[in-house]
mmCIF file of C-alpha atoms in Angstrom:
data_model
loop_
_atom_site.group_PDB
_atom_site.id
_atom_site.type_symbol
_atom_site.label_atom_id
_atom_site.label_comp_id
_atom_site.label_asym_id
_atom_site.label_seq_id
_atom_site.Cartn_x
_atom_site.Cartn_y
_atom_site.Cartn_z
ATOM 1 C CA MET A 1 84.790 -96.943 61.690
ATOM 2 C CA ALA A 2 83.369 -96.806 65.232
ATOM 3 C CA ILE A 3 82.813 -93.056 64.879
ATOM 4 C CA VAL A 4 80.854 -93.590 61.661
ATOM 5 C CA LEU A 5 78.724 -96.294 63.284
ATOM 6 C CA GLY A 6 78.163 -94.077 66.335
ATOM 7 C CA ALA A 7 77.100 -91.167 64.105
ATOM 8 C CA ALA A 8 74.805 -93.452 62.115
ATOM 9 C CA LEU A 9 73.283 -94.752 65.347
ATOM 10 C CA ALA A 10 72.699 -91.188 66.599
ATOM 11 C CA VAL A 11 71.065 -90.165 63.294
ATOM 12 C CA SER A 12 68.920 -93.296 63.339
ATOM 13 C CA MET A 13 67.802 -92.639 66.908
ATOM 14 C CA GLY A 14 66.981 -89.025 66.025
ATOM 15 C CA ALA A 15 64.973 -90.094 62.985
ATOM 16 C CA ASN A 16 63.084 -92.701 65.012
ATOM 17 C CA LEU A 17 62.348 -90.195 67.752
ATOM 18 C CA PHE A 18 61.087 -87.726 65.148
ATOM 19 C CA ALA A 19 58.915 -90.391 63.492
ATOM 20 C CA ALA A 20 57.475 -91.495 66.844
ATOM 21 C CA THR A 21 56.656 -87.899 67.788
ATOM 22 C CA ALA A 22 55.057 -87.265 64.403
ATOM 23 C CA ALA A 23 52.974 -90.432 64.664
ATOM 24 C CA PHE A 24 51.835 -89.565 68.184
ATOM 25 C CA THR A 25 50.861 -86.046 67.099
ATOM 26 C CA ALA A 26 49.012 -87.316 64.037
ATOM 27 C CA LEU A 27 47.070 -89.836 66.086
ATOM 28 C CA ARG A 28 46.399 -87.598 69.094
ATOM 29 C CA GLY A 29 45.810 -84.294 67.250
ATOM 30 C CA PRO A 30 42.242 -84.908 65.987
ATOM 31 C CA ALA A 31 41.135 -86.215 69.379
ATOM 32 C CA ARG A 32 42.557 -83.128 71.091
ATOM 33 C CA VAL A 33 40.784 -80.825 68.620
ATOM 34 C CA GLU A 34 37.506 -82.666 69.188
ATOM 35 C CA GLN A 35 37.997 -82.522 72.961
ATOM 36 C CA THR A 36 38.650 -78.773 72.797
ATOM 37 C CA ARG A 37 35.591 -78.309 70.598
ATOM 38 C CA GLU A 38 33.422 -80.203 73.092
ATOM 39 C CA GLU A 39 34.755 -78.210 76.043
ATOM 40 C CA ALA A 40 34.247 -74.839 74.382
ATOM 41 C CA PRO A 41 30.997 -73.140 75.334
ATOM 42 C CA ARG A 42 28.523 -73.308 72.475
ATOM 43 C CA ARG A 43 26.740 -70.147 71.494
ATOM 44 C CA PRO A 44 23.013 -70.592 71.029
ATOM 45 C CA SER A 45 21.489 -69.851 67.649
ATOM 46 C CA ALA A 46 18.849 -67.173 67.199
ATOM 47 C CA ARG A 47 16.293 -69.951 66.736
ATOM 48 C CA GLU A 48 17.262 -71.471 70.095
ATOM 49 C CA LEU A 49 17.088 -68.088 71.805
ATOM 50 C CA ILE A 50 13.634 -67.420 70.354
ATOM 51 C CA ARG A 51 12.456 -70.885 71.410
ATOM 52 C CA ASP A 52 13.402 -70.039 75.007
ATOM 53 C CA LEU A 53 11.344 -66.821 75.052
ATOM 54 C CA SER A 54 7.927 -66.663 76.641
ATOM 55 C CA PRO A 55 5.195 -67.860 74.265
ATOM 56 C CA ALA A 56 3.776 -64.349 73.916
ATOM 57 C CA ALA A 57 7.129 -62.899 72.816
ATOM 58 C CA ARG A 58 8.201 -65.609 70.342
ATOM 59 C CA ALA A 59 6.249 -64.650 67.233
ATOM 60 C CA PRO A 60 6.797 -60.866 67.472
ATOM 61 C CA VAL A 61 10.528 -61.297 68.112
ATOM 62 C CA ARG A 62 10.866 -63.842 65.293
ATOM 63 C CA GLU A 63 9.133 -61.497 62.859
ATOM 64 C CA ALA A 64 11.126 -58.466 64.014
ATOM 65 C CA LEU A 65 14.430 -60.332 63.635
ATOM 66 C CA ARG A 66 13.404 -61.616 60.222
ATOM 67 C CA ALA A 67 12.516 -58.092 59.094
ATOM 68 C CA ALA A 68 15.809 -56.739 60.459
ATOM 69 C CA ALA A 69 17.722 -59.429 58.587
ATOM 70 C CA GLN A 70 15.914 -58.595 55.354
ATOM 71 C CA ARG A 71 16.765 -54.908 55.743
ATOM 72 C CA ALA A 72 20.443 -55.695 56.419
ATOM 73 C CA ARG A 73 20.723 -58.285 53.638
ATOM 74 C CA PRO A 74 21.854 -55.819 50.913
ATOM 75 C CA GLU A 75 24.885 -54.833 52.995
ATOM 76 C CA PHE A 76 25.923 -58.457 53.534
ATOM 77 C CA GLN A 77 25.393 -59.164 49.828
ATOM 78 C CA ALA A 78 27.544 -56.142 48.941
ATOM 79 C CA SER A 79 30.225 -57.500 51.283
ATOM 80 C CA ARG A 80 30.162 -60.942 49.618
ATOM 81 C CA ASP A 81 30.233 -59.360 46.159
ATOM 82 C CA ALA A 82 33.228 -57.186 47.045
ATOM 83 C CA ARG A 83 35.078 -60.230 48.425
ATOM 84 C CA ARG A 84 34.373 -62.201 45.239
ATOM 85 C CA GLN A 85 35.689 -59.270 43.207
ATOM 86 C CA ALA A 86 38.779 -59.095 45.442
ATOM 87 C CA ILE A 87 39.445 -62.788 44.849
ATOM 88 C CA ALA A 88 39.048 -62.329 41.102
ATOM 89 C CA ALA A 89 41.356 -59.303 41.182
ATOM 90 C CA ALA A 90 43.931 -61.255 43.193
ATOM 91 C CA GLU A 91 43.872 -64.019 40.562
ATOM 92 C CA ALA A 92 44.171 -61.560 37.669
ATOM 93 C CA ASP A 93 47.353 -60.845 35.811
ATOM 94 C CA PRO A 94 48.802 -58.297 36.267
ATOM 95 C CA PHE A 95 48.214 -58.305 40.001
ATOM 96 C CA ASP A 96 46.951 -54.981 41.354
ATOM 97 C CA PRO A 97 47.397 -55.032 45.144
ATOM 98 C CA ALA A 98 45.799 -51.599 45.555
ATOM 99 C CA ARG A 99 42.585 -52.810 43.849
ATOM 100 C CA VAL A 100 42.476 -55.959 45.993
ATOM 101 C CA ALA A 101 42.993 -53.916 49.170
ATOM 102 C CA THR A 102 40.296 -51.426 48.136
ATOM 103 C CA LEU A 103 37.803 -54.210 47.448
ATOM 104 C CA LEU A 104 38.575 -55.833 50.806
ATOM 105 C CA ASP A 105 38.074 -52.456 52.525
ATOM 106 C CA GLN A 106 34.700 -52.161 50.777
ATOM 107 C CA ALA A 107 33.759 -55.684 51.873
ATOM 108 C CA ARG A 108 34.632 -54.988 55.510
ATOM 109 C CA ALA A 109 32.793 -51.663 55.468
ATOM 110 C CA ALA A 110 29.631 -53.227 54.008
ATOM 111 C CA GLU A 111 29.740 -56.041 56.542
ATOM 112 C CA ALA A 112 30.217 -53.530 59.368
ATOM 113 C CA ARG A 113 27.198 -51.548 58.151
ATOM 114 C CA GLY A 114 25.123 -54.724 58.056
ATOM 115 C CA ARG A 115 26.192 -55.754 61.547
ATOM 116 C CA GLN A 116 25.586 -52.253 62.863
ATOM 117 C CA ALA A 117 22.064 -52.295 61.441
ATOM 118 C CA LEU A 118 21.346 -55.738 62.937
ATOM 119 C CA GLU A 119 22.702 -54.710 66.327
ATOM 120 C CA ALA A 120 20.680 -51.495 66.371
ATOM 121 C CA GLU A 121 17.510 -53.411 65.552
ATOM 122 C CA ALA A 122 18.344 -56.074 68.151
ATOM 123 C CA VAL A 123 18.685 -53.368 70.795
ATOM 124 C CA ALA A 124 15.316 -51.928 69.732
ATOM 125 C CA ILE A 125 13.744 -55.396 69.944
ATOM 126 C CA LEU A 126 15.278 -55.969 73.374
ATOM 127 C CA GLY A 127 13.699 -52.694 74.492
ATOM 128 C CA THR A 128 10.238 -54.105 73.788
ATOM 129 C CA LEU A 129 10.726 -57.130 76.057
ATOM 130 C CA GLY A 130 10.252 -57.669 79.739
ATOM 131 C CA PRO A 131 13.280 -58.408 81.929
ATOM 132 C CA ALA A 132 13.026 -62.216 81.730
ATOM 133 C CA ASP A 133 12.686 -62.321 77.937
ATOM 134 C CA ARG A 134 15.367 -59.646 77.549
ATOM 135 C CA ALA A 135 17.764 -61.814 79.570
ATOM 136 C CA VAL A 136 16.998 -64.788 77.319
ATOM 137 C CA LEU A 137 17.523 -62.836 74.075
ATOM 138 C CA ALA A 138 20.502 -60.701 75.194
ATOM 139 C CA PRO A 139 23.128 -63.208 73.906
ATOM 140 C CA ILE A 140 22.066 -62.244 70.396
ATOM 141 C CA LEU A 141 24.403 -59.274 70.879
ATOM 142 C CA ASN A 142 27.477 -61.511 71.036
ATOM 143 C CA GLY A 143 28.720 -60.211 67.699
ATOM 144 C CA ARG A 144 28.598 -63.216 65.444
ATOM 145 C CA GLY A 145 26.271 -64.078 62.609
ATOM 146 C CA TYR A 146 23.659 -66.713 63.255
ATOM 147 C CA ALA A 147 23.081 -67.949 59.728
ATOM 148 C CA LYS A 148 23.735 -71.646 59.311
ATOM 149 C CA PRO A 149 26.394 -72.616 56.758
ATOM 150 C CA ASP A 150 25.153 -73.888 53.416
ATOM 151 C CA ARG A 151 26.308 -77.252 52.039
ATOM 152 C CA SER A 152 29.661 -75.818 50.979
ATOM 153 C CA GLY A 153 30.272 -74.515 54.510
ATOM 154 C CA ARG A 154 29.792 -70.850 53.621
ATOM 155 C CA ARG A 155 27.519 -68.611 55.617
ATOM 156 C CA GLU A 156 24.846 -66.788 53.701
ATOM 157 C CA GLY A 157 24.268 -63.543 55.522
ATOM 158 C CA PRO A 158 22.154 -62.783 58.555
ATOM 159 C CA PRO A 159 19.532 -65.063 60.042
ATOM 160 C CA ALA A 160 16.212 -65.508 58.326
ATOM 161 C CA GLY A 161 14.422 -66.153 61.579
#
């Protein structure tokens, strides 16, 4: 009988320890994520970078970036379309993994072409600026899109300016 009670006590202590750890993690986890988010360096948006340019450079750079985004837009749209098709193909029955993989390859390739076009135009724009303005705008080459998410949280292509 004492062995059974001892085993029950050990199981109870283990369950309580597990529950306490789970509760602590659940309560502390969101705060830790928020703390990490606050500590992480924030990348400036294209709009913020443009705002920090000299007054003479702002309008030409804004227009050049807007034009570059418009030229690259078809590639980003092709990427989104291919991803939508890949999702539809993945949901279809019978499942065709080769088709899904091909569509994902097409999506990545279109996105890469769009990013390559934006980067090439950004380099050309940087070449038109003086050293101070070039230093301000250089972070635009950091390799991420600048478009703000829409209400659903999705990003809609390159920046519009």
